[in-house]
CSV table of C-alpha atoms in Angstrom, one decimal:
chain,number,residue,atom,x,y,z
A,1,MET,CA,0.4,0.2,-0.3
A,2,GLU,CA,1.6,3.1,-1.0
A,3,HIS,CA,1.0,6.2,2.1
A,4,PHE,CA,2.0,9.9,1.9
A,5,PHE,CA,3.7,11.6,4.8
A,6,THR,CA,5.8,14.4,5.5
A,7,CYS,CA,9.0,14.5,6.5
A,8,PRO,CA,9.9,15.8,10.1
A,9,TYR,CA,12.5,17.7,9.0
A,10,CYS,CA,12.5,19.5,6.1
A,11,TRP,CA,8.8,19.3,5.6
A,12,GLU,CA,8.7,17.3,1.3
A,13,ARG,CA,6.1,15.4,1.4
A,14,ILE,CA,7.0,12.0,0.0
A,15,SER,CA,5.5,8.6,0.0
A,16,MET,CA,6.1,4.9,0.4
A,17,ILE,CA,5.1,2.0,0.1
A,18,LEU,CA,4.2,-0.1,3.5
A,19,ASP,CA,3.9,-3.8,4.2
A,20,SER,CA,0.6,-4.8,5.1
A,21,SER,CA,1.8,-8.2,5.8
A,22,GLU,CA,2.7,-7.1,9.4
A,23,GLU,CA,0.3,-6.2,11.6
A,24,GLU,CA,3.0,-3.5,13.8
A,25,SER,CA,5.9,-2.3,12.3
A,26,ASP,CA,8.3,-0.2,13.3
A,27,TYR,CA,11.6,0.8,11.4
A,28,ILE,CA,14.1,3.5,10.3
A,29,GLU,CA,14.0,5.0,6.3
A,30,ASP,CA,16.1,7.9,5.5
A,31,CYS,CA,13.8,10.5,3.8
A,32,GLU,CA,14.2,10.7,-0.2
A,33,VAL,CA,14.6,14.5,-0.5
A,34,CYS,CA,16.6,15.3,2.6
A,35,CYS,CA,17.8,11.9,3.6
A,36,ARG,CA,18.1,12.5,7.2
A,37,PRO,CA,16.8,9.3,9.4
A,38,ILE,CA,12.8,9.0,10.3
A,39,GLU,CA,11.8,6.7,12.6
A,40,LEU,CA,8.5,5.0,11.3
A,41,ILE,CA,5.6,3.3,13.4
A,42,PHE,CA,2.5,1.8,11.7
A,43,ARG,CA,0.6,-0.2,12.6
A,44,PHE,CA,-2.6,-3.0,10.2
A,45,SER,CA,-5.9,-4.4,11.2
A,46,GLY,CA,-5.8,-7.0,8.3
A,47,GLU,CA,-5.3,-4.8,4.9
A,48,ASN,CA,-6.4,-1.1,6.4
A,49,LEU,CA,-4.2,1.2,7.9
A,50,ILE,CA,-4.9,2.4,11.6
A,51,SER,CA,-2.1,4.1,12.7
A,52,PHE,CA,0.7,5.9,11.0
A,53,GLU,CA,3.5,7.5,13.1
A,54,VAL,CA,6.7,9.7,12.3
A,55,ARG,CA,9.2,10.9,14.4
A,56,LYS,CA,13.4,12.8,14.3
A,57,MET,CA,15.7,10.8,15.3
A,58,GLU,CA,16.9,12.7,18.3
A,59,GLY,CA,20.6,13.1,18.5
A,60,ILE,CA,21.4,12.6,14.5
């Protein structure tokens, strides 16, 4: 599933493909625009995205 969100550093709108095969995911991905690390936390219920959060990586 493609999901759009805003980078917490550069405020650009970016998209990524989310894998709904795992109910919960928490990982780090670099912004495709500014290359700074973003923590992504999201949950699915079946095929439905029920929560999505992005956080700056403090101290980086």
